[in-house]
């Protein structure tokens, strides 16, 4: 298994490299990522290349048995390059140029920047093609969301022309008759940037809006699609350059839940997925389940195991810092990643830097280069993981349920969230938690997945629909699958128009319900819900349903629609469709999903839920094993079924067990 760090030899005197490499080896490290921001050092002037320092760094690391991932440096173009064409800088939605001083200061649609990117990727690939120590490549660093410059405008028009072929088709799909927006030619189309109605927002107070939000919904959605395609093409241009010289695997480091780009599309050209995880950062702390869900999504991008390319290893932040990882947390986060499908672990970063905007972003070593508590913990972990080499690499997760994430739906909801408190991302999280808390494992994947693998597929608030997706859902349910949908499912067309079908649109027949009306819940009001599984409240949305034969699982218990169905289940063919017409508080949603799990024969891994503890079921070569994780700083005592052996220390594990604070167990049934 690869175990290592992100290392920046260019930040330190060469005399130090030997000690760094030795300390890495002593901590059990065997891989290092290099060079992804070192463009100016590799090409100090246009066409003048210097890889000698990098060659020496690689030799020093290799002499300690450490292998290399090389990153192309295109996320940090040198000033000399930007000065050649200042229009390569990105432009924000307000038309302001984002200048030099940090990184990601380019537009991926700029033809000249693309050429320079290809050139540096090619030069690196050519130089390192035969270097035996390089084992993988990373393209760029953390691609991000839209730019609004003139290159984008040119390319957007071409993209639209390709997509719609005729301007009439575009006018129809965007509904440009509204407010006289009709276009005569593709060249009349501008960018969906700051419009005259922006600044006047009907959405003040909502946290999950993209900008601009006052625009033609079809155009806004297409702009996100276009920008994803542009980024995919930009990435591919570099992949092709590297591929001309080497067959080594190529990746790009993703950002978990970040959703400005469609990661399913970005992932298609990559050999493997990797991602960057900072659970305690300057903005707050990710809940353990949010990090678990992000890992599951990363596994779902290609439906294969992934690498951690940057795993937090110290307190971090730019202007201010998040909490320092407590003793045991680095190990816990490492096993959490491995449990969810990581099979290589690279920590960010080796040593905190003394300069630059990230001088507070701590790594394993502090600024003085001395290995203290965090280094000792990583070293211990390195030794422990060496013994588990065969366990995690090529292991598989076993999940009976899939949560479907759709970036198109994400963008549509983010632009117009229906209710100011609604967030598609948070709704997916809520369903994920309601299942995961019962110790039932999940996959998070795209609507393109093979539904037949799952006992249940959840598509919360999947509002943009097509006849093809509808047919896929129907076939799955008719064949015995369980499908869960919610309020706002099936309300729109794929290009973001409101559907004229009676809600829930394409899902209506399957779900056996139709909407009489709905209640968007605002200003602190709540709606009561009652059911055999308990009572609860809705605080965002309540669909008032008419059942066309669906069984009613919950009804409303307040407001003028008291007594009408809130949650239903319908038999369709051999399977079931659950319709959850409202948001529910976490307790009620947990109870509902317990009932759903029971009805669908989804068996939890533990008899009783243990809060703060996660259990992940995996297999390796057909042999099942479990990873147990305690996310709390107190010991947890609970019973596990069966007799197991610990893969960490060979001890017998069974019956009533104690999982230490931030403790981890990896066990196999005997
Ligand atoms: C990202 C980047 C890294 C580093 C860290 C910390 O994940 O990929 O280069 O900047 O954030 O900010």
CSV table of N, CA, C and O in Angstrom, one decimal, residues 245-312:
chain,number,residue,atom,x,y,z
A,245,UNK,N,3.8,9.6,-23.6
A,245,UNK,CA,5.2,9.2,-23.1
A,245,UNK,C,5.1,8.1,-22.1
A,245,UNK,O,6.2,7.5,-21.8
A,246,UNK,N,4.0,7.8,-21.5
A,246,UNK,CA,4.0,6.8,-20.4
A,246,UNK,C,2.6,6.2,-20.3
A,246,UNK,O,1.6,6.7,-20.6
A,247,UNK,N,2.6,4.9,-19.8
A,247,UNK,CA,1.4,4.2,-19.5
A,247,UNK,C,1.0,4.3,-18.1
A,247,UNK,O,0.1,3.6,-17.6
A,248,UNK,N,1.7,5.1,-17.3
A,248,UNK,CA,1.4,5.2,-15.8
A,248,UNK,C,0.1,5.7,-15.6
A,248,UNK,O,-0.4,6.5,-16.4
A,249,UNK,N,-0.6,5.4,-14.5
A,249,UNK,CA,-1.9,5.9,-14.2
A,249,UNK,C,-1.9,7.4,-14.0
A,249,UNK,O,-1.0,8.0,-13.4
A,250,UNK,N,-3.0,8.0,-14.4
A,250,UNK,CA,-3.1,9.5,-14.3
A,250,UNK,C,-4.4,9.9,-13.5
A,250,UNK,O,-5.4,9.3,-13.7
A,251,UNK,N,-4.2,10.8,-12.6
A,251,UNK,CA,-5.3,11.2,-11.8
A,251,UNK,C,-5.4,12.7,-11.7
A,251,UNK,O,-4.6,13.5,-12.3
A,252,UNK,N,-6.5,13.2,-11.0
A,252,UNK,CA,-6.6,14.6,-10.6
A,252,UNK,C,-7.2,14.6,-9.2
A,252,UNK,O,-8.1,13.8,-8.9
A,253,UNK,N,-6.8,15.5,-8.4
A,253,UNK,CA,-7.3,15.5,-7.0
A,253,UNK,C,-8.6,16.3,-6.9
A,253,UNK,O,-8.7,17.5,-7.1
A,254,UNK,N,-9.7,15.6,-6.5
A,254,UNK,CA,-11.0,16.1,-6.4
A,254,UNK,C,-11.2,16.6,-4.9
A,254,UNK,O,-10.3,16.4,-4.1
A,255,UNK,N,-12.4,17.2,-4.7
A,255,UNK,CA,-12.6,17.9,-3.4
A,255,UNK,C,-13.9,17.4,-2.7
A,255,UNK,O,-14.7,18.2,-2.2
A,256,UNK,N,-14.1,16.1,-2.8
A,256,UNK,CA,-15.3,15.6,-2.0
A,256,UNK,C,-16.6,16.1,-2.4
A,256,UNK,O,-17.0,16.0,-3.6
A,257,UNK,N,-17.3,16.9,-1.5
A,257,UNK,CA,-18.6,17.4,-1.8
A,257,UNK,C,-18.6,18.6,-2.7
A,257,UNK,O,-19.7,19.0,-3.1
A,258,UNK,N,-17.5,19.2,-3.0
A,258,UNK,CA,-17.5,20.4,-3.8
A,258,UNK,C,-18.2,20.0,-5.1
A,258,UNK,O,-18.0,18.9,-5.7
A,259,UNK,N,-19.1,20.9,-5.6
A,259,UNK,CA,-20.0,20.5,-6.7
A,259,UNK,C,-20.1,21.5,-7.8
A,259,UNK,O,-21.1,21.5,-8.6
A,260,UNK,N,-19.1,22.3,-8.0
A,260,UNK,CA,-19.1,23.2,-9.2
A,260,UNK,C,-18.9,22.5,-10.5
A,260,UNK,O,-19.3,23.0,-11.6
A,261,UNK,N,-18.3,21.3,-10.4
A,261,UNK,CA,-18.0,20.5,-11.7
A,261,UNK,C,-18.6,19.2,-11.5
A,261,UNK,O,-18.7,18.7,-10.4
A,262,UNK,N,-19.1,18.6,-12.6
A,262,UNK,CA,-19.6,17.2,-12.5
A,262,UNK,C,-18.5,16.2,-12.5
A,262,UNK,O,-17.8,15.9,-13.4
A,263,UNK,N,-18.2,15.7,-11.2
A,263,UNK,CA,-17.1,14.8,-11.0
A,263,UNK,C,-17.3,13.5,-11.8
A,263,UNK,O,-16.3,12.8,-12.1
A,264,UNK,N,-18.5,13.1,-12.0
A,264,UNK,CA,-18.7,11.8,-12.8
A,264,UNK,C,-18.1,12.0,-14.2
A,264,UNK,O,-17.5,11.1,-14.7
A,265,UNK,N,-18.3,13.2,-14.8
A,265,UNK,CA,-17.7,13.4,-16.1
A,265,UNK,C,-16.2,13.6,-16.1
A,265,UNK,O,-15.5,13.0,-16.9
A,266,UNK,N,-15.8,14.3,-15.1
A,266,UNK,CA,-14.3,14.5,-14.9
A,266,UNK,C,-13.6,13.2,-14.7
A,266,UNK,O,-12.5,13.0,-15.1
A,267,UNK,N,-14.2,12.3,-14.0
A,267,UNK,CA,-13.6,11.0,-13.6
A,267,UNK,C,-13.4,10.1,-14.8
A,267,UNK,O,-12.6,9.2,-14.8
A,268,UNK,N,-14.2,10.3,-15.9
A,268,UNK,CA,-14.2,9.3,-17.0
A,268,UNK,C,-12.8,9.1,-17.6
A,268,UNK,O,-12.4,8.0,-18.0
A,269,UNK,N,-12.1,10.2,-17.8
A,269,UNK,CA,-10.8,10.2,-18.4
A,269,UNK,C,-9.6,9.8,-17.4
A,269,UNK,O,-8.5,9.8,-17.9
A,270,UNK,N,-10.0,9.7,-16.2
A,270,UNK,CA,-8.9,9.5,-15.2
A,270,UNK,C,-8.7,8.0,-15.0
A,270,UNK,O,-9.7,7.2,-15.0
A,271,UNK,N,-7.5,7.5,-14.7
A,271,UNK,CA,-7.3,6.1,-14.4
A,271,UNK,C,-7.8,5.8,-13.0
A,271,UNK,O,-8.2,4.7,-12.7
A,272,UNK,N,-7.6,6.7,-12.1
A,272,UNK,CA,-8.2,6.5,-10.7
A,272,UNK,C,-8.5,7.9,-10.1
A,272,UNK,O,-8.0,8.9,-10.6
A,273,UNK,N,-9.4,7.8,-9.1
A,273,UNK,CA,-9.8,9.0,-8.5
A,273,UNK,C,-8.9,9.2,-7.2
A,273,UNK,O,-8.6,8.2,-6.6
A,274,UNK,N,-8.6,10.5,-6.9
A,274,UNK,CA,-8.0,10.7,-5.6
A,274,UNK,C,-8.7,12.0,-5.1
A,274,UNK,O,-9.3,12.8,-5.8
A,275,UNK,N,-8.6,12.2,-3.8
A,275,UNK,CA,-9.2,13.5,-3.3
A,275,UNK,C,-8.5,14.0,-2.0
A,275,UNK,O,-7.7,13.3,-1.4
A,276,UNK,N,-8.9,15.2,-1.7
A,276,UNK,CA,-8.3,16.0,-0.6
A,276,UNK,C,-9.2,16.2,0.5
A,276,UNK,O,-10.3,16.8,0.3
A,277,UNK,N,-8.9,15.7,1.7
A,277,UNK,CA,-9.8,15.7,2.8
A,277,UNK,C,-9.3,16.4,4.1
A,277,UNK,O,-8.3,16.0,4.6
A,278,UNK,N,-10.0,17.5,4.4
A,278,UNK,CA,-9.6,18.3,5.6
A,278,UNK,C,-10.8,18.4,6.6
A,278,UNK,O,-11.6,19.3,6.5
A,279,UNK,N,-10.9,17.4,7.4
A,279,UNK,CA,-12.1,17.4,8.3
A,279,UNK,C,-12.2,18.5,9.3
A,279,UNK,O,-13.3,19.0,9.6
A,280,UNK,N,-11.1,19.0,9.8
A,280,UNK,CA,-11.1,20.1,10.8
A,280,UNK,C,-10.4,21.3,10.1
A,280,UNK,O,-9.2,21.4,10.1
A,281,UNK,N,-11.1,22.1,9.4
A,281,UNK,CA,-10.4,23.2,8.7
A,281,UNK,C,-10.9,24.6,9.3
A,281,UNK,O,-11.6,24.7,10.3
A,282,UNK,N,-10.5,25.6,8.6
A,282,UNK,CA,-10.7,27.0,9.1
A,282,UNK,C,-12.2,27.3,9.0
A,282,UNK,O,-12.6,28.3,9.7
A,283,UNK,N,-13.0,26.6,8.3
A,283,UNK,CA,-14.4,26.9,8.2
A,283,UNK,C,-15.2,26.2,9.2
A,283,UNK,O,-16.4,26.4,9.4
A,284,UNK,N,-14.7,25.1,9.7
A,284,UNK,CA,-15.5,24.3,10.7
A,284,UNK,C,-15.0,22.9,10.7
A,284,UNK,O,-13.9,22.6,10.2
A,285,UNK,N,-15.9,22.0,11.3
A,285,UNK,CA,-15.5,20.6,11.3
A,285,UNK,C,-16.5,19.8,10.5
A,285,UNK,O,-17.7,20.0,10.7
A,286,UNK,N,-16.0,19.0,9.6
A,286,UNK,CA,-17.0,18.1,8.9
A,286,UNK,C,-17.5,17.1,9.9
A,286,UNK,O,-16.7,16.5,10.7
A,287,UNK,N,-18.7,16.8,9.9
A,287,UNK,CA,-19.2,15.7,10.7
A,287,UNK,C,-18.6,14.4,10.2
A,287,UNK,O,-18.3,14.3,9.0
A,288,UNK,N,-18.4,13.4,11.1
A,288,UNK,CA,-17.8,12.1,10.6
A,288,UNK,C,-18.6,11.6,9.4
A,288,UNK,O,-18.0,11.1,8.4
A,289,UNK,N,-19.9,11.7,9.5
A,289,UNK,CA,-20.7,11.1,8.4
A,289,UNK,C,-20.6,11.9,7.1
A,289,UNK,O,-20.7,11.3,6.0
A,290,UNK,N,-20.4,13.2,7.2
A,290,UNK,CA,-20.2,13.9,6.0
A,290,UNK,C,-18.9,13.5,5.3
A,290,UNK,O,-18.9,13.4,4.1
A,291,UNK,N,-17.9,13.3,6.1
A,291,UNK,CA,-16.6,12.8,5.5
A,291,UNK,C,-16.8,11.4,4.9
A,291,UNK,O,-16.3,11.1,3.8
A,292,UNK,N,-17.5,10.6,5.7
A,292,UNK,CA,-17.8,9.2,5.1
A,292,UNK,C,-18.5,9.3,3.8
A,292,UNK,O,-18.2,8.5,2.9
A,293,UNK,N,-19.5,10.1,3.8
A,293,UNK,CA,-20.3,10.3,2.5
A,293,UNK,C,-19.4,10.8,1.4
A,293,UNK,O,-19.6,10.3,0.2
A,294,UNK,N,-18.5,11.7,1.7
A,294,UNK,CA,-17.6,12.2,0.7
A,294,UNK,C,-16.7,11.1,0.2
A,294,UNK,O,-16.5,10.9,-1.1
A,295,UNK,N,-16.2,10.2,1.1
A,295,UNK,CA,-15.4,9.1,0.6
A,295,UNK,C,-16.3,8.2,-0.3
A,295,UNK,O,-15.8,7.7,-1.3
A,296,UNK,N,-17.5,7.9,0.1
A,296,UNK,CA,-18.3,7.0,-0.7
A,296,UNK,C,-18.6,7.6,-2.0
A,296,UNK,O,-18.7,6.9,-3.0
A,297,UNK,N,-18.8,8.9,-2.1
A,297,UNK,CA,-19.0,9.6,-3.4
A,297,UNK,C,-17.7,9.4,-4.2
A,297,UNK,O,-17.8,9.1,-5.4
A,298,UNK,N,-16.6,9.6,-3.6
A,298,UNK,CA,-15.3,9.5,-4.4
A,298,UNK,C,-15.2,8.0,-4.9
A,298,UNK,O,-14.7,7.8,-6.0
A,299,UNK,N,-15.6,7.1,-4.1
A,299,UNK,CA,-15.6,5.7,-4.6
A,299,UNK,C,-16.6,5.5,-5.7
A,299,UNK,O,-16.4,4.7,-6.6
A,300,UNK,N,-17.7,6.2,-5.6
A,300,UNK,CA,-18.8,6.1,-6.6
A,300,UNK,C,-18.5,6.7,-7.9
A,300,UNK,O,-19.1,6.4,-8.9
A,301,UNK,N,-17.5,7.7,-8.0
A,301,UNK,CA,-17.2,8.4,-9.2
A,301,UNK,C,-16.9,7.4,-10.3
A,301,UNK,O,-17.4,7.5,-11.4
A,302,UNK,N,-16.0,6.5,-10.1
A,302,UNK,CA,-15.6,5.4,-11.1
A,302,UNK,C,-16.1,4.1,-10.6
A,302,UNK,O,-15.7,3.1,-11.2
A,303,UNK,N,-16.8,4.0,-9.5
A,303,UNK,CA,-17.1,2.7,-8.9
A,303,UNK,C,-15.9,1.9,-8.7
A,303,UNK,O,-15.9,0.7,-9.1
A,304,UNK,N,-14.9,2.5,-8.2
A,304,UNK,CA,-13.7,1.7,-7.9
A,304,UNK,C,-12.9,2.4,-6.7
A,304,UNK,O,-13.2,3.6,-6.4
A,305,UNK,N,-12.0,1.8,-6.1
A,305,UNK,CA,-11.2,2.4,-5.0
A,305,UNK,C,-10.5,3.6,-5.4
A,305,UNK,O,-10.2,3.8,-6.6
A,306,UNK,N,-10.1,4.4,-4.5
A,306,UNK,CA,-9.5,5.7,-4.8
A,306,UNK,C,-8.3,5.9,-3.9
A,306,UNK,O,-8.0,5.1,-3.1
A,307,UNK,N,-7.6,7.0,-4.1
A,307,UNK,CA,-6.5,7.4,-3.2
A,307,UNK,C,-6.8,8.6,-2.5
A,307,UNK,O,-7.5,9.5,-3.0
A,308,UNK,N,-6.3,8.7,-1.3
A,308,UNK,CA,-6.2,10.0,-0.6
A,308,UNK,C,-5.0,10.7,-1.1
A,308,UNK,O,-3.9,10.2,-1.0
A,309,UNK,N,-5.1,11.9,-1.7
A,309,UNK,CA,-3.9,12.6,-2.2
A,309,UNK,C,-3.5,13.7,-1.2
A,309,UNK,O,-2.3,14.1,-1.2
A,310,UNK,N,-4.5,14.2,-0.5
A,310,UNK,CA,-4.2,15.1,0.6
A,310,UNK,C,-5.1,14.8,1.8
A,310,UNK,O,-6.3,15.0,1.7
A,311,UNK,N,-4.5,14.2,2.8
A,311,UNK,CA,-5.3,14.0,4.0
A,311,UNK,C,-4.7,14.9,5.1
A,311,UNK,O,-3.5,14.9,5.3
A,312,UNK,N,-5.6,15.6,5.7
A,312,UNK,CA,-5.1,16.5,6.8
A,312,UNK,C,-4.2,15.8,7.8
A,312,UNK,O,-4.5,14.7,8.3
